[in-house]
Amino acid sequence: MSTLRSKDPNPPRLPEWIIQRLAWAEDRFSIQENFHEEYTYILETGGRRSADLWYWRQLIRSIFPFVKFSIYWRSVMIKNYLKLLFRSMNKHKGYSFINIAGLTVGLACFILISLWISFEISYDRFHENRDNLYQVIGENLLPNGDLHIFPNTPAALAQALKMERPEIKNVSRSLEWLEFLLGTEEKRFLERVRFVDPAFLQMFAVEFMKGNPKTALSQPHSIILTENIANKHFPDQDALGQEILVGQIGSFLVTGVIKGMPVNSSLRSLCLLPVESLRDMGWDIDKWGGGNYHTYVHLEEEANLEFFKAQIRGIYKKYAPNWEVSKLTLRPITKIHLYDLNGGGPIVFVYVFSGLSIFILLLAMVNFTNLSTARSSLRAKEIGVRKAAGAYRQQLTWQILMESILVALFSGCFAVVIAYLLLPVLNQLTGARIDFNVNGEMALFLTGIVILTGVISGIYPAFILSSMNPVRAIKGAVKPGKNSLLLRKVLIAFQFSLSIFMIIAMFGVNKQLKYLKTKELGYNQGNVVAMGLDQEISGHYRTIQTEFMRNPDILSMTRCSSNMGTKSTTTGGDAVTWEGKPNSIEMPKTHLMRADPEFLATFQIDMLHGRFFSNEFPNDVMESAVINETAMKTMDLKSPVGKRLTVWNQNFRIIGVIKDFHFYSLHDEIQPLIFIHRFAGYSQIFIRVNPQNIPETMSFIQNKTKEIIPGYIPNLRFLDDNLDNIYITEQRMVTGTRYFTFLAIFISCIGLLGLASFSVRQRTKEIAIRKVLGASEGNIVLKLFKETLVCVLAANIVVCPIAYLVLQGWLQNYAYRTTLGIGIFILASLLTVVLAFLSVGWNVLKASLENPVDSLRYE
Amino acid sequence: MKEISKAEEMVLLAIWRLGDKAYGVSIRRQIRKDTGKDYTYGTLYGLLRQMDHKGYIQKIRGEPLPKKGGRSKSYYKLAPGGNRALQDAMELHKRMWKDIDEYSFEES
């Protein structure tokens, strides 16, 4: 024995530690002892080297069986946990319902939002060259110091870039704002088309159904139709090789049919024509300056992006020394959808909605945690017995955690079903078209989230429950600690904070939307029909006007270059000067609108000074200008009528000042506006109709137009519908916050309901004794509701100022905004108090109505 | 009754042979002596735990080890279920190998 002790076996530390980790608790010691014994034996007979070697080999060979058996025994335990879980869920149905319903709703919401976000992020990622495709954009510093970013570039830029920079693989212009009457002699529609360079087809993922992408655009007067348009005009025949009329440019040969762009494309699905065709309209497509082209570049894989960006401006300067150059830079194609050029864009919604969905999920987790800790006394006996029977604390923690993970997994399954059913609602809400195809990555992510949900909601109860003293637990002497009581109250307050915030946000956003939609615009937008206009229709305008005005239900009609909401030509700075202009005043962003004399009558706007254009003064065309009130103030003119005005080196005489009206969306303040009168260049016809016979009038307009312009079927819309569409983002926000508010309230209230029903049951005797001593039902209800009331009120006090600040911040986006007022805050507070009272009160009332004898009988 | 696996059979036999001296190290050695198979402790303890659960063997806590803080070693012995299982196994063997001798598989 003494020899053995002198050669005290000292096995290598690391493998010993690994064995301890791997072996299950029951046999850990024995296994270690065995290793020790054999190690000692080999040490004595064969020396340390072979002993160490043996130890390592034995360990490595053991790892697999150890892991295998561990997993086996874990799964046996999970089976056991499942059985216990089902039993307890069955026993406490209401409680399980609250937990599962809450988590299901939270997870379903999370899944839907994840699907939506992955859809938003997928925009423009279907292009094979997505990582090397860029759009050239310009940056302009406005006089007021703001940066104005715009996508329009001159026509000649693309070719110059290609010539100067070797790192450009391909470059293409794209002109996508022209509309033409497109079709055959029998049937024509006003369609927007896209003019591009042939390289466009190599750069972007344009999927050809017919035709050769290499040659399709090489000849002018060739056109590539989208599948839709091809089917519209050549329903039962092969469109390839057919002739189609494009406005007044003439007849085009169909050289290809392409599939429409996918839903997640920021490039709209349009027919493609070669830019060269524009020459036939008399356009100079090689000019610098101005320009409404988008320029896309495809860079070589190894191109140095920053270096390239720095070169663009220099190239511009070299080719067009006479033109004022704004800063030109690039943005990746994959950012076009998510980020609007001048800040904002769908990315804001991505952040806001993912934040909200995480919060909703948190609410559901809070319910779980709260209910589990509240009910810990109920489980105390089970835990106590398990401990007494020799369960390790770690095993108990694991068990309770496992239960919450299992509950989360159940809820996850339900949530998937619910998300699937609600997907159409989401699509309607967001205007997206999302399919329920969850790929592997997504599935893994969601499973991870579900498990994480289980862990987060179960971790606190698991530690609380497993730390109980078994003796006291079995005796039933365990009272929930002060800490967990406090935590529960804080969590309730947190839940209600979010609900209150959502309610206030919902009211606030709604109020602003209502304000935007009902605000007086300064003109009469009701009963006005809008109709598109291209060069060819313009040519027929006199005939159209004469014919239309014969119909007594058509009160007035006008042409202008704006759609009264989002489209506008702007100028400003040096481009605008006038008689007596002091040097101190420089025009800020100024809108330029072409309109004919009927504009005033059609929109029923009043003049402030002078007169509007008139047919009696033929010189009004080209020579006269009308400005709005804001322009007059900005220019600081006392008597503007008769003054000379120069815009873009053309001279006009101001003949009148029109009262301010909102010709642009209410996001911006009314800006200076200059009207000019021209023969052409209009983009919209507006027709004021009699509200009585609208259907007849509409079909009259349809038929007459088709008569005058053979085959043309106009797409008629009401102006007020168009204007409502401007605020579609706000509309979606209203609907979105409504859903989220409902979810937040639902989850908070069922959680509170569960807690209340439990705490009332625990206090049955207290209630009975109070009753015996003479307390009225009302007294008791109030007494028990007081605790919750304090939480809710505290939440209100904290949240209202925050919500106020957030909403005010949001309203800063609007030049015209509603006042929030104290009303919505009071309403939100009242609503939450009432909801809390309903969730708590019902249980409390039930308990207080009971006969005290029943509750006290068993004492 | 379900048959026991070959591995279980070996472990059970080893425990039976060892009588009251069956514990990790000795069982492993016994198996190696009888069959030439070198079981790792991982496999061995996995099997032991499984058979304990099935009621083939019984775990007995021995005397604490003669050192400071020494914990007791676990010994194993056959439980009634294990005894029966071994009998069944032997029965099965005999039936399976009936009328077959060592010359039967010689290639002709």
Short mmCIF file of C-alpha atoms in Angstrom, two decimals, chain A residues 5 24 26-27 29-31 33-35 37-38 41 54 57-58 61-62 65-66 69 72-73 76, chain B residues 23-25 28-29 38-43 45-47 49-50 53 59 65 71-74 76:
data_model
loop_
_atom_site.label_atom_id
_atom_site.label_comp_id
_atom_site.label_asym_id
_atom_site.label_seq_id
_atom_site.Cartn_x
_atom_site.Cartn_y
_atom_site.Cartn_z
CA ARG A 5 0.77 5.93 -2.22
CA TRP A 24 -24.02 11.34 -16.26
CA GLU A 26 -25.31 8.94 -11.27
CA ASP A 27 -22.24 7.07 -12.41
CA PHE A 29 -17.87 8.97 -9.61
CA SER A 30 -17.69 5.26 -10.37
CA ILE A 31 -16.51 5.86 -13.87
CA GLU A 33 -12.75 5.77 -10.07
CA ASN A 34 -12.47 3.02 -12.68
CA PHE A 35 -10.30 5.12 -14.89
CA GLU A 37 -7.73 2.31 -10.93
CA GLU A 38 -6.68 1.07 -14.33
CA TYR A 41 -2.29 -0.30 -12.55
CA TRP A 54 -3.99 4.44 -22.34
CA ARG A 57 -7.08 6.38 -25.97
CA GLN A 58 -9.71 5.15 -23.59
CA ARG A 61 -12.94 5.84 -27.68
CA SER A 62 -15.42 6.53 -24.90
CA PRO A 65 -20.75 6.03 -26.44
CA PHE A 66 -20.95 8.58 -23.65
CA PHE A 69 -26.12 7.32 -24.02
CA TYR A 72 -30.66 8.50 -25.03
CA TRP A 73 -31.30 9.22 -21.36
CA VAL A 76 -36.18 9.29 -21.96
CA TYR B 23 -17.53 -3.44 -10.75
CA GLY B 24 -16.36 -1.33 -13.68
CA VAL B 25 -12.73 -2.38 -13.94
CA ARG B 28 -14.18 -4.85 -18.36
CA ARG B 29 -11.28 -7.19 -17.68
CA ASP B 38 -12.05 -4.34 -25.48
CA TYR B 39 -15.03 -2.38 -24.26
CA THR B 40 -14.65 1.29 -23.43
CA TYR B 41 -16.05 2.61 -20.20
CA GLY B 42 -18.43 4.69 -22.17
CA THR B 43 -20.06 1.68 -23.74
CA TYR B 45 -21.53 2.14 -18.34
CA GLY B 46 -24.11 2.91 -20.93
CA LEU B 47 -25.02 -0.76 -21.02
CA ARG B 49 -27.27 1.83 -16.79
CA GLN B 50 -29.66 0.55 -19.42
CA HIS B 53 -33.21 0.37 -15.83
CA LYS B 59 -26.44 -1.68 -8.43
CA LEU B 65 -12.99 4.00 -0.30
CA ARG B 71 -17.00 7.81 -1.83
CA SER B 72 -18.29 4.33 -2.25
CA LYS B 73 -17.75 2.27 -5.36
CA SER B 74 -20.72 0.78 -7.18
CA TYR B 76 -23.22 -4.87 -9.72
#
